[in-house]
mmCIF file of C-alpha atoms in Angstrom:
data_model
loop_
_atom_site.group_PDB
_atom_site.id
_atom_site.type_symbol
_atom_site.label_atom_id
_atom_site.label_comp_id
_atom_site.label_asym_id
_atom_site.label_seq_id
_atom_site.Cartn_x
_atom_site.Cartn_y
_atom_site.Cartn_z
ATOM 1 C CA MET A 2 -0.732 -28.854 -10.506
ATOM 2 C CA ALA A 3 -3.620 -29.970 -13.986
ATOM 3 C CA GLN A 4 -4.892 -32.899 -11.778
ATOM 4 C CA ASP A 5 -5.436 -30.401 -8.598
ATOM 5 C CA ILE A 6 -8.610 -30.853 -7.249
ATOM 6 C CA ILE A 7 -10.343 -30.285 -4.314
ATOM 7 C CA ASP A 8 -8.785 -33.509 -1.743
ATOM 8 C CA GLY A 9 -11.864 -35.409 0.267
ATOM 9 C CA ILE A 10 -14.891 -34.651 -2.101
ATOM 10 C CA ASN A 11 -17.857 -36.617 -2.227
ATOM 11 C CA PRO A 12 -18.885 -37.286 -6.246
ATOM 12 C CA THR A 13 -22.614 -36.528 -5.845
ATOM 13 C CA ARG A 14 -24.614 -35.010 -7.695
ATOM 14 C CA MET A 15 -25.329 -32.323 -4.509
ATOM 15 C CA GLU A 16 -21.998 -31.317 -4.520
ATOM 16 C CA LEU A 17 -21.239 -31.322 -8.554
ATOM 17 C CA LEU A 18 -24.171 -28.096 -8.236
ATOM 18 C CA ASN A 19 -22.603 -26.565 -5.140
ATOM 19 C CA LEU A 20 -18.422 -26.234 -7.242
ATOM 20 C CA LYS A 21 -20.792 -24.997 -10.300
ATOM 21 C CA LYS A 22 -21.699 -22.463 -8.210
ATOM 22 C CA ARG A 23 -18.179 -21.758 -6.587
ATOM 23 C CA THR A 24 -16.928 -21.923 -9.478
ATOM 24 C CA LYS A 25 -19.175 -19.097 -11.201
ATOM 25 C CA LEU A 26 -18.552 -17.248 -7.650
ATOM 26 C CA ALA A 27 -14.926 -17.023 -7.974
ATOM 27 C CA GLU A 28 -14.546 -16.401 -11.968
ATOM 28 C CA LYS A 29 -16.805 -12.844 -11.092
ATOM 29 C CA GLY A 30 -14.773 -12.495 -8.459
ATOM 30 C CA TYR A 31 -12.041 -12.713 -9.991
ATOM 31 C CA THR A 32 -13.057 -10.525 -12.860
ATOM 32 C CA LEU A 33 -14.072 -7.986 -9.982
ATOM 33 C CA LEU A 34 -10.456 -8.339 -8.946
ATOM 34 C CA LYS A 35 -8.741 -7.358 -11.719
ATOM 35 C CA GLU A 36 -10.543 -4.541 -12.669
ATOM 36 C CA LYS A 37 -9.488 -3.218 -8.880
ATOM 37 C CA ARG A 38 -6.072 -4.311 -9.933
ATOM 38 C CA SER A 39 -6.165 -1.787 -13.274
ATOM 39 C CA ALA A 40 -8.071 1.155 -11.262
ATOM 40 C CA LEU A 41 -5.751 0.793 -8.310
ATOM 41 C CA ILE A 42 -2.585 0.839 -11.082
ATOM 42 C CA LYS A 43 -4.324 3.727 -13.285
ATOM 43 C CA GLU A 44 -4.226 5.118 -9.642
ATOM 44 C CA PHE A 45 -0.765 4.545 -9.229
ATOM 45 C CA PHE A 46 0.948 5.897 -11.820
ATOM 46 C CA ASP A 47 -1.327 9.152 -11.352
ATOM 47 C CA ILE A 48 -0.391 10.464 -8.510
ATOM 48 C CA LEU A 49 3.620 8.508 -9.580
ATOM 49 C CA ASP A 50 3.543 11.997 -12.411
ATOM 50 C CA ARG A 51 2.486 13.874 -9.343
ATOM 51 C CA VAL A 52 5.383 13.259 -7.115
ATOM 52 C CA LYS A 53 8.188 13.994 -9.360
ATOM 53 C CA GLY A 54 7.297 16.823 -9.713
ATOM 54 C CA VAL A 55 6.338 18.247 -5.906
ATOM 55 C CA ARG A 56 9.895 16.541 -5.158
ATOM 56 C CA GLU A 57 11.796 18.904 -7.057
ATOM 57 C CA GLU A 58 10.290 21.620 -6.157
ATOM 58 C CA ALA A 59 10.201 20.651 -2.850
ATOM 59 C CA TYR A 60 13.609 20.091 -2.467
ATOM 60 C CA SER A 61 14.950 22.924 -4.374
ATOM 61 C CA LYS A 62 12.401 25.096 -2.118
ATOM 62 C CA LEU A 63 14.013 23.312 0.549
ATOM 63 C CA ASN A 64 17.624 24.106 -0.304
ATOM 64 C CA GLU A 65 16.944 27.771 -1.206
ATOM 65 C CA ALA A 66 16.698 27.818 2.498
ATOM 66 C CA ILE A 67 19.030 25.790 3.754
ATOM 67 C CA ILE A 68 21.027 28.517 1.901
ATOM 68 C CA ALA A 69 19.413 31.138 3.404
ATOM 69 C CA LEU A 70 19.399 29.738 6.929
ATOM 70 C CA THR A 71 22.856 29.388 6.180
ATOM 71 C CA SER A 72 23.383 32.993 5.770
ATOM 72 C CA ALA A 73 21.624 33.863 8.517
ATOM 73 C CA GLN A 74 23.915 32.031 10.387
ATOM 74 C CA ILE A 75 27.451 33.055 9.185
ATOM 75 C CA VAL A 76 25.358 36.305 9.575
ATOM 76 C CA MET A 77 24.338 36.191 13.157
ATOM 77 C CA GLY A 78 25.804 33.596 13.999
ATOM 78 C CA ASP A 79 24.602 29.657 15.523
ATOM 79 C CA MET A 80 23.685 31.059 19.079
ATOM 80 C CA ALA A 81 21.554 33.738 17.737
ATOM 81 C CA VAL A 82 20.052 31.994 14.956
ATOM 82 C CA ARG A 83 19.020 29.067 17.166
ATOM 83 C CA LYS A 84 17.387 31.375 19.947
ATOM 84 C CA ALA A 85 15.727 32.846 17.183
ATOM 85 C CA SER A 86 14.288 29.824 16.329
ATOM 86 C CA LEU A 87 13.261 28.777 20.003
ATOM 87 C CA ALA A 88 10.943 31.953 20.034
ATOM 88 C CA VAL A 89 8.551 31.345 16.791
ATOM 89 C CA LYS A 90 5.672 30.897 17.485
ATOM 90 C CA GLU A 91 4.284 28.057 15.772
ATOM 91 C CA SER A 92 2.137 28.641 13.122
ATOM 92 C CA ILE A 93 1.340 25.501 11.115
ATOM 93 C CA ASP A 94 -1.612 22.953 11.719
ATOM 94 C CA VAL A 95 -3.349 20.507 9.476
ATOM 95 C CA ASP A 96 -5.465 18.825 9.120
ATOM 96 C CA ILE A 97 -6.372 15.456 8.358
ATOM 97 C CA ALA A 98 -9.027 13.765 6.076
ATOM 98 C CA SER A 99 -8.871 11.064 4.159
ATOM 99 C CA ARG A 100 -10.621 10.039 1.087
ATOM 100 C CA SER A 101 -11.205 6.446 -0.454
ATOM 101 C CA ILE A 102 -9.786 4.724 -4.079
ATOM 102 C CA MET A 103 -11.167 1.669 -4.687
ATOM 103 C CA GLY A 104 -11.311 0.728 -1.007
ATOM 104 C CA VAL A 105 -7.467 2.084 -0.141
ATOM 105 C CA SER A 106 -8.164 5.445 2.331
ATOM 106 C CA VAL A 107 -5.607 7.299 1.587
ATOM 107 C CA PRO A 108 -4.771 11.107 3.451
ATOM 108 C CA ILE A 109 -5.549 14.354 2.725
ATOM 109 C CA VAL A 110 -3.789 16.970 4.075
ATOM 110 C CA ASN A 111 -5.277 20.379 4.450
ATOM 111 C CA ILE A 112 -2.565 23.152 5.169
ATOM 112 C CA ASN A 113 -3.564 25.699 7.393
ATOM 113 C CA MET A 114 -1.199 28.174 7.461
ATOM 114 C CA ASP A 115 -1.358 32.023 7.680
ATOM 115 C CA GLU A 116 0.874 34.386 5.489
ATOM 116 C CA LYS A 117 3.160 35.082 9.040
ATOM 117 C CA SER A 118 4.064 39.072 8.366
ATOM 118 C CA LEU A 119 7.231 39.943 10.050
ATOM 119 C CA ILE A 120 5.944 40.426 13.409
ATOM 120 C CA ASP A 121 4.046 37.043 13.913
ATOM 121 C CA ARG A 122 6.657 35.453 13.855
ATOM 122 C CA GLY A 123 7.780 36.113 17.463
ATOM 123 C CA TYR A 124 11.210 36.552 17.732
ATOM 124 C CA GLY A 125 13.098 40.069 18.500
ATOM 125 C CA PHE A 126 14.043 42.757 15.937
ATOM 126 C CA ASN A 127 17.358 43.269 18.392
ATOM 127 C CA ASP A 128 19.755 41.064 17.273
ATOM 128 C CA THR A 129 18.653 39.851 14.419
ATOM 129 C CA SER A 130 19.253 40.371 10.678
ATOM 130 C CA ILE A 131 17.572 40.335 7.586
ATOM 131 C CA GLN A 132 18.635 36.171 6.694
ATOM 132 C CA LEU A 133 16.962 35.623 9.230
ATOM 133 C CA ASP A 134 13.764 36.893 7.899
ATOM 134 C CA GLU A 135 14.427 35.491 5.159
ATOM 135 C CA ALA A 136 15.671 32.156 6.021
ATOM 136 C CA ALA A 137 11.910 32.037 8.338
ATOM 137 C CA LYS A 138 9.845 32.697 4.615
ATOM 138 C CA LYS A 139 11.716 29.945 2.664
ATOM 139 C CA PHE A 140 11.242 27.044 5.723
ATOM 140 C CA GLU A 141 7.513 28.123 5.556
ATOM 141 C CA GLU A 142 7.330 27.971 2.087
ATOM 142 C CA SER A 143 9.036 24.308 1.833
ATOM 143 C CA ILE A 144 7.385 22.833 4.318
ATOM 144 C CA LYS A 145 3.619 23.640 3.013
ATOM 145 C CA LEU A 146 4.990 21.430 0.002
ATOM 146 C CA VAL A 147 7.255 19.024 2.364
ATOM 147 C CA ILE A 148 4.231 18.570 3.987
ATOM 148 C CA GLU A 149 2.113 17.885 0.541
ATOM 149 C CA LEU A 150 5.366 15.076 -0.343
ATOM 150 C CA ALA A 151 3.945 13.463 2.322
ATOM 151 C CA GLU A 152 0.751 12.961 1.561
ATOM 152 C CA ILE A 153 1.747 12.357 -1.760
ATOM 153 C CA GLU A 154 4.836 9.591 -0.903
ATOM 154 C CA LYS A 155 1.675 8.041 1.693
ATOM 155 C CA THR A 156 -0.977 7.395 -0.833
ATOM 156 C CA ILE A 157 1.860 6.010 -2.941
ATOM 157 C CA TYR A 158 2.695 3.392 -0.365
ATOM 158 C CA LEU A 159 -0.859 2.583 0.414
ATOM 159 C CA LEU A 160 -1.678 1.849 -3.110
ATOM 160 C CA ALA A 161 1.069 0.241 -3.462
ATOM 161 C CA ASP A 162 0.151 -2.368 -0.618
ATOM 162 C CA GLU A 163 -3.018 -1.947 -1.713
ATOM 163 C CA ILE A 164 -1.425 -3.045 -6.084
ATOM 164 C CA GLU A 165 -0.017 -6.230 -4.014
ATOM 165 C CA ALA A 166 -2.077 -7.695 -2.581
ATOM 166 C CA THR A 167 -5.063 -7.533 -4.906
ATOM 167 C CA LYS A 168 -1.946 -9.114 -7.410
ATOM 168 C CA ARG A 169 -2.148 -11.588 -5.293
ATOM 169 C CA ARG A 170 -5.765 -12.477 -4.985
ATOM 170 C CA VAL A 171 -6.249 -12.092 -8.253
ATOM 171 C CA ASN A 172 -3.595 -15.118 -9.458
ATOM 172 C CA ALA A 173 -4.561 -16.886 -6.270
ATOM 173 C CA LEU A 174 -7.282 -17.069 -7.917
ATOM 174 C CA GLU A 175 -6.543 -17.345 -11.517
ATOM 175 C CA HIS A 176 -3.967 -20.139 -10.990
ATOM 176 C CA ILE A 177 -5.020 -21.786 -8.988
ATOM 177 C CA MET A 178 -8.676 -21.988 -7.212
ATOM 178 C CA ILE A 179 -10.777 -21.527 -10.398
ATOM 179 C CA PRO A 180 -8.487 -24.395 -11.976
ATOM 180 C CA LYS A 181 -9.492 -26.324 -9.218
ATOM 181 C CA PHE A 182 -12.584 -25.830 -8.905
ATOM 182 C CA LYS A 183 -12.791 -26.856 -12.663
ATOM 183 C CA ASN A 184 -10.709 -30.070 -12.454
ATOM 184 C CA THR A 185 -12.985 -31.220 -9.577
ATOM 185 C CA VAL A 186 -15.884 -30.286 -10.749
ATOM 186 C CA LYS A 187 -15.116 -32.744 -14.166
ATOM 187 C CA PHE A 188 -13.794 -34.885 -12.268
ATOM 188 C CA ILE A 189 -17.257 -35.979 -9.969
ATOM 189 C CA ASP A 190 -18.748 -35.508 -14.167
ATOM 190 C CA MET A 191 -16.590 -38.283 -14.901
ATOM 191 C CA ARG A 192 -17.424 -39.680 -11.859
ATOM 192 C CA LEU A 193 -21.272 -39.635 -12.668
ATOM 193 C CA GLN A 194 -21.342 -40.744 -15.802
ATOM 194 C CA ASP A 195 -18.906 -43.599 -15.106
ATOM 195 C CA LEU A 196 -21.679 -44.628 -12.319
ATOM 196 C CA GLU A 197 -24.241 -44.320 -14.847
ATOM 197 C CA ARG A 198 -22.725 -46.486 -17.424
ATOM 198 C CA GLU A 199 -22.295 -48.849 -14.448
ATOM 199 C CA ASN A 200 -25.917 -48.951 -13.801
ATOM 200 C CA PHE A 201 -27.074 -49.243 -17.421
ATOM 201 C CA VAL A 202 -24.598 -52.397 -17.382
ATOM 202 C CA ARG A 203 -26.109 -53.666 -14.906
ATOM 203 C CA LEU A 204 -29.549 -53.244 -15.669
ATOM 204 C CA LYS A 205 -29.377 -54.708 -18.381
ATOM 205 C CA LYS A 206 -27.797 -57.690 -17.044
ATOM 206 C CA ILE A 207 -30.469 -58.071 -15.407
ATOM 207 C CA GLN A 208 -33.248 -57.629 -17.801
ATOM 208 C CA SER A 209 -31.234 -60.061 -20.051
ATOM 209 C CA THR A 210 -31.121 -63.080 -17.192
ATOM 210 C CA VAL A 211 -34.526 -61.895 -16.840
ATOM 211 C CA GLU A 212 -35.905 -62.586 -20.445
ATOM 212 C CA ASP A 213 -33.473 -65.687 -20.074
ATOM 213 C CA LYS A 214 -35.482 -66.561 -17.021
ATOM 214 C CA GLU A 215 -38.871 -66.022 -19.214
ATOM 215 C CA GLU A 216 -37.959 -68.353 -21.421
ATOM 216 C CA GLU A 217 -36.728 -71.315 -19.825
ATOM 217 C CA ASN A 218 -40.185 -70.477 -17.737
ATOM 218 C CA SER A 219 -42.133 -70.300 -21.320
ATOM 219 C CA ASP A 220 -40.208 -73.390 -22.969
ATOM 220 C CA GLU A 221 -40.538 -75.686 -19.446
ATOM 221 C CA MET A 222 -44.288 -74.179 -19.868
ATOM 222 C CA GLU A 223 -44.734 -75.517 -23.247
ATOM 223 C CA ILE A 224 -43.187 -78.855 -22.648
ATOM 224 C CA ALA A 225 -45.565 -79.043 -19.618
ATOM 225 C CA VAL A 226 -47.941 -78.396 -22.413
ATOM 226 C CA MET B 27 -2.668 21.225 18.454
ATOM 227 C CA SER B 28 0.622 20.492 16.577
ATOM 228 C CA SER B 29 0.334 18.337 13.952
ATOM 229 C CA VAL B 30 4.558 18.481 12.653
ATOM 230 C CA GLY B 31 7.445 17.158 13.354
ATOM 231 C CA ILE B 32 11.071 16.951 12.484
ATOM 232 C CA ILE B 33 14.003 15.432 13.136
ATOM 233 C CA GLY B 34 17.341 16.350 12.240
ATOM 234 C CA ASN B 35 20.303 17.759 12.592
ATOM 235 C CA MET B 36 20.417 20.972 14.649
ATOM 236 C CA ASP B 37 20.839 23.435 11.517
ATOM 237 C CA ILE B 38 17.508 22.101 10.059
ATOM 238 C CA VAL B 39 15.786 21.943 13.378
ATOM 239 C CA SER B 40 16.496 25.366 13.497
ATOM 240 C CA GLY B 41 15.513 26.201 10.297
ATOM 241 C CA PHE B 42 11.707 23.844 10.344
ATOM 242 C CA ARG B 43 10.828 26.232 13.848
ATOM 243 C CA LEU B 44 11.767 29.465 12.139
ATOM 244 C CA GLY B 45 8.989 28.555 9.307
ATOM 245 C CA GLY B 46 7.139 27.394 12.363
ATOM 246 C CA VAL B 47 7.170 24.263 13.169
ATOM 247 C CA LYS B 48 7.519 23.462 17.506
ATOM 248 C CA GLU B 49 8.599 19.619 17.577
ATOM 249 C CA GLY B 50 12.040 19.610 16.634
ATOM 250 C CA VAL B 51 14.471 17.583 18.017
ATOM 251 C CA ALA B 52 18.007 17.612 16.786
ATOM 252 C CA VAL B 53 19.588 14.583 17.613
ATOM 253 C CA ALA B 54 22.977 13.425 17.035
ATOM 254 C CA ASN B 55 23.310 9.998 17.181
ATOM 255 C CA LYS B 56 20.763 6.254 16.232
ATOM 256 C CA ASP B 57 19.771 5.965 19.684
ATOM 257 C CA GLU B 58 18.634 9.939 20.009
ATOM 258 C CA ALA B 59 17.034 9.023 17.038
ATOM 259 C CA ILE B 60 15.228 6.208 17.726
ATOM 260 C CA VAL B 61 13.992 7.615 21.545
ATOM 261 C CA ALA B 62 12.509 11.519 19.553
ATOM 262 C CA PHE B 63 10.872 9.057 16.857
ATOM 263 C CA ASP B 64 8.853 7.242 19.184
ATOM 264 C CA LYS B 65 8.136 9.921 21.065
ATOM 265 C CA PHE B 66 6.626 11.783 18.088
ATOM 266 C CA LEU B 67 4.688 8.597 17.728
ATOM 267 C CA ASP B 68 3.661 8.529 21.339
ATOM 268 C CA ASP B 69 2.482 12.336 20.805
ATOM 269 C CA GLU B 70 0.449 11.120 17.933
ATOM 270 C CA LEU B 71 1.794 13.419 15.369
ATOM 271 C CA SER B 72 -0.082 13.418 12.188
ATOM 272 C CA VAL B 73 3.144 14.476 9.862
ATOM 273 C CA ILE B 74 6.856 13.469 11.011
ATOM 274 C CA ILE B 75 9.657 15.018 8.704
ATOM 275 C CA ILE B 76 13.202 13.153 9.241
ATOM 276 C CA THR B 77 16.096 14.483 7.266
ATOM 277 C CA GLN B 78 17.334 11.491 5.138
ATOM 278 C CA LYS B 79 21.156 10.141 6.618
ATOM 279 C CA ILE B 80 19.129 10.227 9.945
ATOM 280 C CA ALA B 81 15.986 8.092 8.477
ATOM 281 C CA ASN B 82 18.401 5.555 6.734
ATOM 282 C CA GLU B 83 20.119 4.245 9.905
ATOM 283 C CA ILE B 84 16.053 4.291 11.774
ATOM 284 C CA ARG B 85 14.804 2.825 9.184
ATOM 285 C CA SER B 86 14.406 -0.903 10.129
ATOM 286 C CA HIS B 87 13.196 0.903 13.179
ATOM 287 C CA ILE B 88 10.499 2.807 11.147
ATOM 288 C CA ASN B 89 9.319 0.284 9.563
ATOM 289 C CA LYS B 90 9.163 -1.680 12.207
ATOM 290 C CA LYS B 91 6.497 0.400 14.142
ATOM 291 C CA LEU B 92 4.941 2.159 11.334
ATOM 292 C CA GLY B 93 3.712 -1.133 9.281
ATOM 293 C CA SER B 94 0.927 -0.267 6.968
ATOM 294 C CA GLN B 95 -1.276 2.029 9.006
ATOM 295 C CA VAL B 96 -2.073 5.918 7.353
ATOM 296 C CA LEU B 97 -0.924 7.743 10.333
ATOM 297 C CA PRO B 98 1.819 9.470 10.824
ATOM 298 C CA MET B 99 3.420 10.500 7.355
ATOM 299 C CA VAL B 100 6.857 9.740 7.782
ATOM 300 C CA ILE B 101 9.358 11.512 5.170
ATOM 301 C CA GLU B 102 11.747 12.047 4.009
ATOM 302 C CA ILE B 103 14.123 15.192 3.491
ATOM 303 C CA PRO B 104 17.385 15.416 2.065
ATOM 304 C CA ASP B 105 19.945 16.502 3.919
ATOM 305 C CA LYS B 106 22.140 19.637 3.893
ATOM 306 C CA ASP B 107 24.725 18.269 1.989
ATOM 307 C CA SER B 108 23.113 14.631 0.360
ATOM 308 C CA LYS B 109 21.636 13.784 -3.126
ATOM 309 C CA SER B 110 18.143 13.267 -3.056
ATOM 310 C CA GLU B 111 18.597 10.435 -5.364
ATOM 311 C CA GLU B 112 18.433 8.030 -2.399
ATOM 312 C CA SER B 113 14.587 8.735 -2.056
ATOM 313 C CA SER B 114 13.603 8.207 -6.252
ATOM 314 C CA ASP B 115 15.500 4.937 -6.056
ATOM 315 C CA GLN B 116 13.678 3.774 -3.135
ATOM 316 C CA LEU B 117 10.256 4.663 -5.044
ATOM 317 C CA ALA B 118 11.494 3.453 -8.597
ATOM 318 C CA GLU B 119 12.111 0.281 -6.780
ATOM 319 C CA LEU B 120 9.243 -0.043 -6.069
ATOM 320 C CA ILE B 121 7.096 0.655 -8.596
ATOM 321 C CA LYS B 122 9.662 -2.582 -10.397
ATOM 322 C CA ARG B 123 7.964 -4.364 -7.403
ATOM 323 C CA VAL B 124 4.869 -3.575 -8.160
ATOM 324 C CA THR B 125 4.659 -2.992 -11.488
ATOM 325 C CA GLY B 126 6.884 -5.359 -13.176
ATOM 326 C CA VAL B 127 4.674 -7.930 -14.095
ATOM 327 C CA GLU B 128 2.268 -5.835 -16.462
ATOM 328 C CA MET B 129 5.624 -4.024 -17.198
ATOM 329 C CA VAL B 130 6.074 -6.680 -19.289
ATOM 330 C CA LYS B 131 2.460 -7.672 -20.369
#
């Protein structure tokens, strides 16, 4: 790897200048991407702290809700609970906006859920019990939390994807592109120096030949004189 | 507009219906779950709630369909009788994958 250079490059001054420019750009990009990676990882950890609390809360609420539902089923019977549940009016409306974390757009969920009184729920009171009301209330609460959890988890996954992509880019620049550029610059530089030396030697040679000839000429002249 | 859906067993679906989620599909096996999931995708729901047991069975299908798009958000919830360890395992795996190199550093 150490001697890797760009294939098919012409060792000319023009290319050297171009390459130097590209190296500079690559290095700039590398620092920027590294900063982006750090920022993303920081965000990632911030949100990881949040997810634990929310998950536990959501799961325990859900558990409570399921227990309440079970007791409603015990009191009323499966079928009656199902029937009542079908009568419940839809009350959850989510607004999805998005915000951008370092260029990753992540969802923000706004849950519009109005507090409902017993009457608003929509099932009749005739054949339902208080356990059912309890269960419905608990489920309403847990749905809110579950949706919040969904938002956070989605954000985590999106961030994770972006971090991986950025990491790959940073590594590609650091370990492949930049060394390659530098090696090529070195190669061209040495090649140009070599050419210069060659030229220098050639000039010296010509000079000495010319001088030799001049000397011969002057010798001949002297003889002639 | 309805934007939340639930796929799960009968009880969970009833519960969420009580809580105000209208789009509930109770499924009993993998094929039904896939059909339900695809229907939700077609309906362009923004949040799809799936119980863990079902999600585990159709995980490859979910991943294939979703890719890395932002919506819908798919969230798994623990079943009545299952523990919540699994999804935190998944998360731990993800953290390891994403930050592994940096953590060692």
